[in-house]
């Protein structure tokens, strides 16, 4: 099976802009979770989607949002970018409930 | 108190030795426990999952879980230089796909 794919892999944006990241889960996996990884805070949970519904949400401001489509593909959006949003954004897919498998990530740099 | 705690390391072991990585968690209702390996510049890779008390072995890796002590460990036997990476402990509680990660332990295996 193909693994989790994320696009784009690298992104440079300016403060105040918005960005959309995409994730395609492993075939047959219906749950998609998003995480932010920074050197200072480590890996932090953003949100989880299952069957197009947000099932869990982490402690991030409303500028961070996401959605899931009927084919389980997911997008996350960050509006009004801040310097502190520079991070590796990771998507993980899993079966209904189970182990999570990470994609390669999107490296976002905000200047 | 952090929800998931790991020694940050670095932990240095000679090639062929046993590397022991430890993790404690604070939420008693946690049900699922995972170890991920992350090479520098890469995304986390799932190497072990454990759900019940006791030991679980997979090749050179053994995960140990003690729910009474809220303690999870990972043993790597016959350590190889290719095992040099950061090892992340992750805990999932009831009801959903949120993983809570420790800060990771950096392991260095010296030839």
PDB file of C-alpha atoms in Angstrom:
ATOM      1  CA  UNK A   1       0.000   0.000   0.000  1.00  0.00           C
ATOM      2  CA  UNK A   2       1.136   3.498  -0.658  1.00  0.00           C
ATOM      3  CA  UNK A   3       1.894   5.522   2.424  1.00  0.00           C
ATOM      4  CA  UNK A   4       0.537   8.838   3.577  1.00  0.00           C
ATOM      5  CA  UNK A   5       1.272  11.651   1.156  1.00  0.00           C
ATOM      6  CA  UNK A   6       1.451  15.339   1.963  1.00  0.00           C
ATOM      7  CA  UNK A   7       1.698  18.311  -0.346  1.00  0.00           C
ATOM      8  CA  UNK A   8       3.495  20.562  -0.652  1.00  0.00           C
ATOM      9  CA  UNK A   9       6.658  19.346   1.060  1.00  0.00           C
ATOM     10  CA  UNK A  10       8.097  22.794   1.563  1.00  0.00           C
ATOM     11  CA  UNK A  11       6.462  26.187   1.723  1.00  0.00           C
ATOM     12  CA  UNK A  12       7.644  29.719   2.395  1.00  0.00           C
ATOM     13  CA  UNK A  13       5.023  32.303   3.281  1.00  0.00           C
ATOM     14  CA  UNK A  14       4.967  35.857   4.592  1.00  0.00           C
ATOM     15  CA  UNK A  15       3.378  36.979   7.843  1.00  0.00           C
ATOM     16  CA  UNK A  16      -0.312  37.700   7.416  1.00  0.00           C
ATOM     17  CA  UNK A  17      -0.805  35.311   4.515  1.00  0.00           C
ATOM     18  CA  UNK A  18      -2.772  32.112   4.693  1.00  0.00           C
ATOM     19  CA  UNK A  19      -1.762  28.596   3.715  1.00  0.00           C
ATOM     20  CA  UNK A  20      -3.486  25.313   2.865  1.00  0.00           C
ATOM     21  CA  UNK A  21      -1.794  21.965   3.354  1.00  0.00           C
ATOM     22  CA  UNK A  22      -3.041  18.701   1.928  1.00  0.00           C
ATOM     23  CA  UNK A  23      -2.898  15.111   3.135  1.00  0.00           C
ATOM     24  CA  UNK A  24      -3.917  11.857   1.452  1.00  0.00           C
ATOM     25  CA  UNK A  25      -4.197   8.964   3.919  1.00  0.00           C
ATOM     26  CA  UNK A  26      -3.317   5.336   3.372  1.00  0.00           C
ATOM     27  CA  UNK A  27      -5.988   3.630   1.296  1.00  0.00           C
ATOM     28  CA  UNK A  28      -8.759   2.353   3.563  1.00  0.00           C
ATOM     29  CA  UNK A  29      -7.826   4.584   6.501  1.00  0.00           C
ATOM     30  CA  UNK A  30     -10.667   6.862   7.501  1.00  0.00           C
ATOM     31  CA  UNK A  31      -9.086   8.819  10.331  1.00  0.00           C
ATOM     32  CA  UNK A  32      -6.678  11.670   9.677  1.00  0.00           C
ATOM     33  CA  UNK A  33      -4.893  13.585  12.417  1.00  0.00           C
ATOM     34  CA  UNK A  34      -2.711  16.666  12.119  1.00  0.00           C
ATOM     35  CA  UNK A  35       0.252  17.599  14.298  1.00  0.00           C
ATOM     36  CA  UNK A  36       2.638  20.515  14.538  1.00  0.00           C
ATOM     37  CA  UNK A  37       6.277  19.841  15.369  1.00  0.00           C
ATOM     38  CA  UNK A  38       8.667  22.546  16.542  1.00  0.00           C
ATOM     39  CA  UNK A  39      12.031  22.293  18.320  1.00  0.00           C
ATOM     40  CA  UNK A  40      10.666  24.046  21.396  1.00  0.00           C
ATOM     41  CA  UNK A  41       7.241  22.464  21.795  1.00  0.00           C
ATOM     42  CA  UNK A  42       7.794  19.086  20.198  1.00  0.00           C
ATOM     43  CA  UNK A  43       4.900  17.272  18.556  1.00  0.00           C
ATOM     44  CA  UNK A  44       1.535  18.796  19.363  1.00  0.00           C
ATOM     45  CA  UNK A  45      -1.885  17.586  18.288  1.00  0.00           C
ATOM     46  CA  UNK A  46      -3.924  19.961  16.126  1.00  0.00           C
ATOM     47  CA  UNK A  47      -7.085  18.039  15.234  1.00  0.00           C
ATOM     48  CA  UNK A  48      -8.496  14.729  14.071  1.00  0.00           C
ATOM     49  CA  UNK A  49     -11.046  14.048  11.362  1.00  0.00           C
ATOM     50  CA  UNK A  50     -13.097  10.940  10.854  1.00  0.00           C
ATOM     51  CA  UNK A  51     -15.832  10.531   8.243  1.00  0.00           C
ATOM     52  CA  UNK A  52     -15.637  14.232   7.368  1.00  0.00           C
ATOM     53  CA  UNK A  53     -16.253  15.249  11.009  1.00  0.00           C
ATOM     54  CA  UNK A  54     -13.804  16.823  13.410  1.00  0.00           C
ATOM     55  CA  UNK A  55     -13.608  14.361  16.279  1.00  0.00           C
ATOM     56  CA  UNK A  56     -10.903  15.940  18.438  1.00  0.00           C
ATOM     57  CA  UNK A  57      -9.280  19.331  18.615  1.00  0.00           C
ATOM     58  CA  UNK A  58      -6.038  20.420  20.230  1.00  0.00           C
ATOM     59  CA  UNK A  59      -5.236  23.642  21.993  1.00  0.00           C
ATOM     60  CA  UNK A  60      -4.531  25.875  19.012  1.00  0.00           C
ATOM     61  CA  UNK A  61      -6.112  29.202  18.055  1.00  0.00           C
ATOM     62  CA  UNK A  62      -8.988  29.407  15.617  1.00  0.00           C
ATOM     63  CA  UNK A  63      -6.587  30.460  12.854  1.00  0.00           C
ATOM     64  CA  UNK A  64      -5.919  26.755  12.489  1.00  0.00           C
ATOM     65  CA  UNK A  65      -8.709  24.856  10.795  1.00  0.00           C
ATOM     66  CA  UNK A  66      -9.186  21.740   8.784  1.00  0.00           C
ATOM     67  CA  UNK A  67     -11.589  19.605   6.880  1.00  0.00           C
ATOM     68  CA  UNK A  68     -11.926  16.140   5.469  1.00  0.00           C
ATOM     69  CA  UNK A  69     -13.465  15.092   2.197  1.00  0.00           C
ATOM     70  CA  UNK A  70     -15.590  12.068   1.397  1.00  0.00           C
ATOM     71  CA  UNK A  71     -12.528  10.228   0.025  1.00  0.00           C
ATOM     72  CA  UNK A  72     -10.797  10.744   3.422  1.00  0.00           C
ATOM     73  CA  UNK A  73      -8.312  13.254   2.026  1.00  0.00           C
ATOM     74  CA  UNK A  74      -7.808  16.139   4.414  1.00  0.00           C
ATOM     75  CA  UNK A  75      -6.677  19.727   4.295  1.00  0.00           C
ATOM     76  CA  UNK A  76      -5.598  22.080   7.013  1.00  0.00           C
ATOM     77  CA  UNK A  77      -5.588  25.836   6.728  1.00  0.00           C
ATOM     78  CA  UNK A  78      -3.720  28.433   8.711  1.00  0.00           C
ATOM     79  CA  UNK A  79      -4.881  32.012   8.306  1.00  0.00           C
ATOM     80  CA  UNK A  80      -3.053  35.215   9.209  1.00  0.00           C
ATOM     81  CA  UNK A  81       0.293  33.488   9.513  1.00  0.00           C
ATOM     82  CA  UNK A  82       2.633  34.413  12.342  1.00  0.00           C
ATOM     83  CA  UNK A  83       6.382  33.815  12.622  1.00  0.00           C
ATOM     84  CA  UNK A  84       5.677  31.257  15.342  1.00  0.00           C
ATOM     85  CA  UNK A  85       3.711  29.124  12.895  1.00  0.00           C
ATOM     86  CA  UNK A  86       6.965  28.063  11.251  1.00  0.00           C
ATOM     87  CA  UNK A  87       7.053  24.332  11.858  1.00  0.00           C
ATOM     88  CA  UNK A  88       6.855  20.866  10.397  1.00  0.00           C
ATOM     89  CA  UNK A  89       3.198  19.972   9.898  1.00  0.00           C
ATOM     90  CA  UNK A  90       2.541  16.274  10.005  1.00  0.00           C
ATOM     91  CA  UNK A  91      -0.465  14.320   8.929  1.00  0.00           C
ATOM     92  CA  UNK A  92      -1.131  10.828  10.272  1.00  0.00           C
ATOM     93  CA  UNK A  93      -3.678   8.313   9.107  1.00  0.00           C
ATOM     94  CA  UNK A  94      -5.127   5.354  10.942  1.00  0.00           C
ATOM     95  CA  UNK A  95      -7.831   2.754  10.599  1.00  0.00           C
ATOM     96  CA  UNK A  96     -11.056   3.357  12.529  1.00  0.00           C
ATOM     97  CA  UNK A  97      -9.132   3.272  15.790  1.00  0.00           C
ATOM     98  CA  UNK A  98      -5.557   2.199  15.886  1.00  0.00           C
ATOM     99  CA  UNK A  99      -1.994   2.940  15.103  1.00  0.00           C
ATOM    100  CA  UNK A 100      -1.171   6.200  13.380  1.00  0.00           C
ATOM    101  CA  UNK A 101       1.168   6.372  10.415  1.00  0.00           C
ATOM    102  CA  UNK A 102       2.778   9.650   9.558  1.00  0.00           C
ATOM    103  CA  UNK A 103       3.345  11.260   6.209  1.00  0.00           C
ATOM    104  CA  UNK A 104       6.605  13.006   5.299  1.00  0.00           C
ATOM    105  CA  UNK A 105       5.336  16.357   6.515  1.00  0.00           C
ATOM    106  CA  UNK A 106       5.151  19.874   5.135  1.00  0.00           C
ATOM    107  CA  UNK A 107       7.923  22.224   6.246  1.00  0.00           C
ATOM    108  CA  UNK A 108       6.381  25.701   6.575  1.00  0.00           C
ATOM    109  CA  UNK A 109       8.591  28.739   6.956  1.00  0.00           C
ATOM    110  CA  UNK A 110       6.972  32.082   7.747  1.00  0.00           C
ATOM    111  CA  UNK A 111       9.085  35.175   7.075  1.00  0.00           C
TER     112      UNK A 111
ATOM    113  CA  UNK B   1       3.708  18.015  35.326  1.00  0.00           C
ATOM    114  CA  UNK B   2       3.975  17.116  31.657  1.00  0.00           C
ATOM    115  CA  UNK B   3       1.500  14.533  30.416  1.00  0.00           C
ATOM    116  CA  UNK B   4       4.188  12.334  28.856  1.00  0.00           C
ATOM    117  CA  UNK B   5       7.768  12.546  30.058  1.00  0.00           C
ATOM    118  CA  UNK B   6      10.948  11.157  28.605  1.00  0.00           C
ATOM    119  CA  UNK B   7      14.612  11.717  29.374  1.00  0.00           C
ATOM    120  CA  UNK B   8      15.825  13.992  26.607  1.00  0.00           C
ATOM    121  CA  UNK B   9      19.259  12.404  26.492  1.00  0.00           C
ATOM    122  CA  UNK B  10      21.370  12.147  24.575  1.00  0.00           C
ATOM    123  CA  UNK B  11      21.706   8.500  25.467  1.00  0.00           C
ATOM    124  CA  UNK B  12      24.920   7.063  24.142  1.00  0.00           C
ATOM    125  CA  UNK B  13      25.522   3.302  23.901  1.00  0.00           C
ATOM    126  CA  UNK B  14      28.228   1.261  22.179  1.00  0.00           C
ATOM    127  CA  UNK B  15      27.351  -0.849  19.165  1.00  0.00           C
ATOM    128  CA  UNK B  16      25.971  -4.230  20.194  1.00  0.00           C
ATOM    129  CA  UNK B  17      24.756  -3.026  23.606  1.00  0.00           C
ATOM    130  CA  UNK B  18      21.171  -2.797  24.885  1.00  0.00           C
ATOM    131  CA  UNK B  19      19.622   0.654  24.746  1.00  0.00           C
ATOM    132  CA  UNK B  20      16.894   1.320  27.309  1.00  0.00           C
ATOM    133  CA  UNK B  21      14.444   4.160  26.747  1.00  0.00           C
ATOM    134  CA  UNK B  22      11.895   5.173  29.352  1.00  0.00           C
ATOM    135  CA  UNK B  23       8.619   7.058  29.404  1.00  0.00           C
ATOM    136  CA  UNK B  24       6.110   7.960  32.107  1.00  0.00           C
ATOM    137  CA  UNK B  25       2.593   9.288  31.625  1.00  0.00           C
ATOM    138  CA  UNK B  26       0.181  11.085  33.913  1.00  0.00           C
ATOM    139  CA  UNK B  27      -3.310  10.098  32.697  1.00  0.00           C
ATOM    140  CA  UNK B  28      -4.343   6.818  34.336  1.00  0.00           C
ATOM    141  CA  UNK B  29      -7.045   6.131  31.752  1.00  0.00           C
ATOM    142  CA  UNK B  30      -4.522   5.996  28.895  1.00  0.00           C
ATOM    143  CA  UNK B  31      -5.097   2.871  26.866  1.00  0.00           C
ATOM    144  CA  UNK B  32      -2.665   2.731  23.969  1.00  0.00           C
ATOM    145  CA  UNK B  33       1.056   3.319  23.895  1.00  0.00           C
ATOM    146  CA  UNK B  34       3.397   3.763  20.973  1.00  0.00           C
ATOM    147  CA  UNK B  35       7.065   4.188  20.212  1.00  0.00           C
ATOM    148  CA  UNK B  36       8.117   6.149  17.169  1.00  0.00           C
ATOM    149  CA  UNK B  37      11.588   6.605  15.729  1.00  0.00           C
ATOM    150  CA  UNK B  38      12.463   9.877  14.050  1.00  0.00           C
ATOM    151  CA  UNK B  39      15.626  10.409  12.070  1.00  0.00           C
ATOM    152  CA  UNK B  40      16.873  13.953  11.700  1.00  0.00           C
ATOM    153  CA  UNK B  41      14.889  15.766   9.002  1.00  0.00           C
ATOM    154  CA  UNK B  42      12.382  12.921   8.639  1.00  0.00           C
ATOM    155  CA  UNK B  43       8.903  12.222   9.974  1.00  0.00           C
ATOM    156  CA  UNK B  44       8.170   9.832  12.861  1.00  0.00           C
ATOM    157  CA  UNK B  45       8.057   6.121  12.017  1.00  0.00           C
ATOM    158  CA  UNK B  46       5.996   3.746  14.148  1.00  0.00           C
ATOM    159  CA  UNK B  47       8.148   0.938  15.531  1.00  0.00           C
ATOM    160  CA  UNK B  48       6.107  -0.532  18.398  1.00  0.00           C
ATOM    161  CA  UNK B  49       2.634  -0.410  19.880  1.00  0.00           C
ATOM    162  CA  UNK B  50       1.549  -1.921  23.182  1.00  0.00           C
ATOM    163  CA  UNK B  51      -1.891  -2.055  24.745  1.00  0.00           C
ATOM    164  CA  UNK B  52      -1.700  -4.379  27.768  1.00  0.00           C
ATOM    165  CA  UNK B  53       0.623  -4.866  30.719  1.00  0.00           C
ATOM    166  CA  UNK B  54       3.750  -6.879  30.122  1.00  0.00           C
ATOM    167  CA  UNK B  55       6.285  -7.214  27.352  1.00  0.00           C
ATOM    168  CA  UNK B  56       5.889  -7.197  23.600  1.00  0.00           C
ATOM    169  CA  UNK B  57       8.777  -8.244  21.407  1.00  0.00           C
ATOM    170  CA  UNK B  58       9.367  -7.513  17.731  1.00  0.00           C
ATOM    171  CA  UNK B  59      12.781  -8.424  16.420  1.00  0.00           C
ATOM    172  CA  UNK B  60      15.411  -6.465  18.319  1.00  0.00           C
ATOM    173  CA  UNK B  61      12.767  -4.284  19.975  1.00  0.00           C
ATOM    174  CA  UNK B  62      10.888  -5.000  23.204  1.00  0.00           C
ATOM    175  CA  UNK B  63       8.233  -2.692  24.594  1.00  0.00           C
ATOM    176  CA  UNK B  64       7.292  -2.979  28.259  1.00  0.00           C
ATOM    177  CA  UNK B  65       4.148  -1.560  29.845  1.00  0.00           C
ATOM    178  CA  UNK B  66       3.289  -1.185  33.521  1.00  0.00           C
ATOM    179  CA  UNK B  67      -0.037   0.607  33.884  1.00  0.00           C
ATOM    180  CA  UNK B  68       0.070   0.571  37.698  1.00  0.00           C
ATOM    181  CA  UNK B  69       3.320   2.523  37.606  1.00  0.00           C
ATOM    182  CA  UNK B  70       2.262   4.494  34.492  1.00  0.00           C
ATOM    183  CA  UNK B  71       5.482   3.525  32.823  1.00  0.00           C
ATOM    184  CA  UNK B  72       6.418   2.420  29.312  1.00  0.00           C
ATOM    185  CA  UNK B  73       9.846   1.427  28.118  1.00  0.00           C
ATOM    186  CA  UNK B  74      11.569   0.383  24.919  1.00  0.00           C
ATOM    187  CA  UNK B  75      14.581  -1.905  24.833  1.00  0.00           C
ATOM    188  CA  UNK B  76      16.720  -2.138  21.727  1.00  0.00           C
ATOM    189  CA  UNK B  77      18.982  -5.187  21.721  1.00  0.00           C
ATOM    190  CA  UNK B  78      22.181  -5.430  19.700  1.00  0.00           C
ATOM    191  CA  UNK B  79      22.082  -1.689  19.017  1.00  0.00           C
ATOM    192  CA  UNK B  80      23.376  -0.588  15.627  1.00  0.00           C
ATOM    193  CA  UNK B  81      24.640   2.808  14.462  1.00  0.00           C
ATOM    194  CA  UNK B  82      21.549   2.927  12.220  1.00  0.00           C
ATOM    195  CA  UNK B  83      19.428   2.984  15.396  1.00  0.00           C
ATOM    196  CA  UNK B  84      20.797   6.464  16.152  1.00  0.00           C
ATOM    197  CA  UNK B  85      17.700   8.667  16.117  1.00  0.00           C
ATOM    198  CA  UNK B  86      15.215  10.370  18.397  1.00  0.00           C
ATOM    199  CA  UNK B  87      12.700   8.000  19.979  1.00  0.00           C
ATOM    200  CA  UNK B  88       9.277   9.402  20.758  1.00  0.00           C
ATOM    201  CA  UNK B  89       6.874   7.914  23.257  1.00  0.00           C
ATOM    202  CA  UNK B  90       3.196   8.558  22.497  1.00  0.00           C
ATOM    203  CA  UNK B  91       0.087   7.879  24.557  1.00  0.00           C
ATOM    204  CA  UNK B  92      -3.519   7.739  23.427  1.00  0.00           C
ATOM    205  CA  UNK B  93      -6.389   8.155  25.859  1.00  0.00           C
ATOM    206  CA  UNK B  94      -9.962   7.030  25.562  1.00  0.00           C
ATOM    207  CA  UNK B  95     -12.157   8.288  22.775  1.00  0.00           C
ATOM    208  CA  UNK B  96     -10.386   9.356  19.683  1.00  0.00           C
ATOM    209  CA  UNK B  97      -7.181   9.751  17.785  1.00  0.00           C
ATOM    210  CA  UNK B  98      -5.269  12.273  19.837  1.00  0.00           C
ATOM    211  CA  UNK B  99      -1.719  11.169  20.539  1.00  0.00           C
ATOM    212  CA  UNK B 100       0.195  12.932  23.292  1.00  0.00           C
ATOM    213  CA  UNK B 101       3.936  12.836  22.691  1.00  0.00           C
ATOM    214  CA  UNK B 102       6.899  13.088  24.974  1.00  0.00           C
ATOM    215  CA  UNK B 103       9.766  15.371  24.025  1.00  0.00           C
ATOM    216  CA  UNK B 104      11.764  12.420  22.733  1.00  0.00           C
ATOM    217  CA  UNK B 105      15.028  10.763  23.720  1.00  0.00           C
ATOM    218  CA  UNK B 106      18.001  11.162  21.409  1.00  0.00           C
ATOM    219  CA  UNK B 107      19.890   7.892  21.064  1.00  0.00           C
ATOM    220  CA  UNK B 108      23.428   7.700  19.732  1.00  0.00           C
ATOM    221  CA  UNK B 109      24.968   4.305  18.995  1.00  0.00           C
ATOM    222  CA  UNK B 110      28.756   4.495  18.713  1.00  0.00           C
ATOM    223  CA  UNK B 111      30.598   2.028  16.432  1.00  0.00           C
TER     224      UNK B 111
END
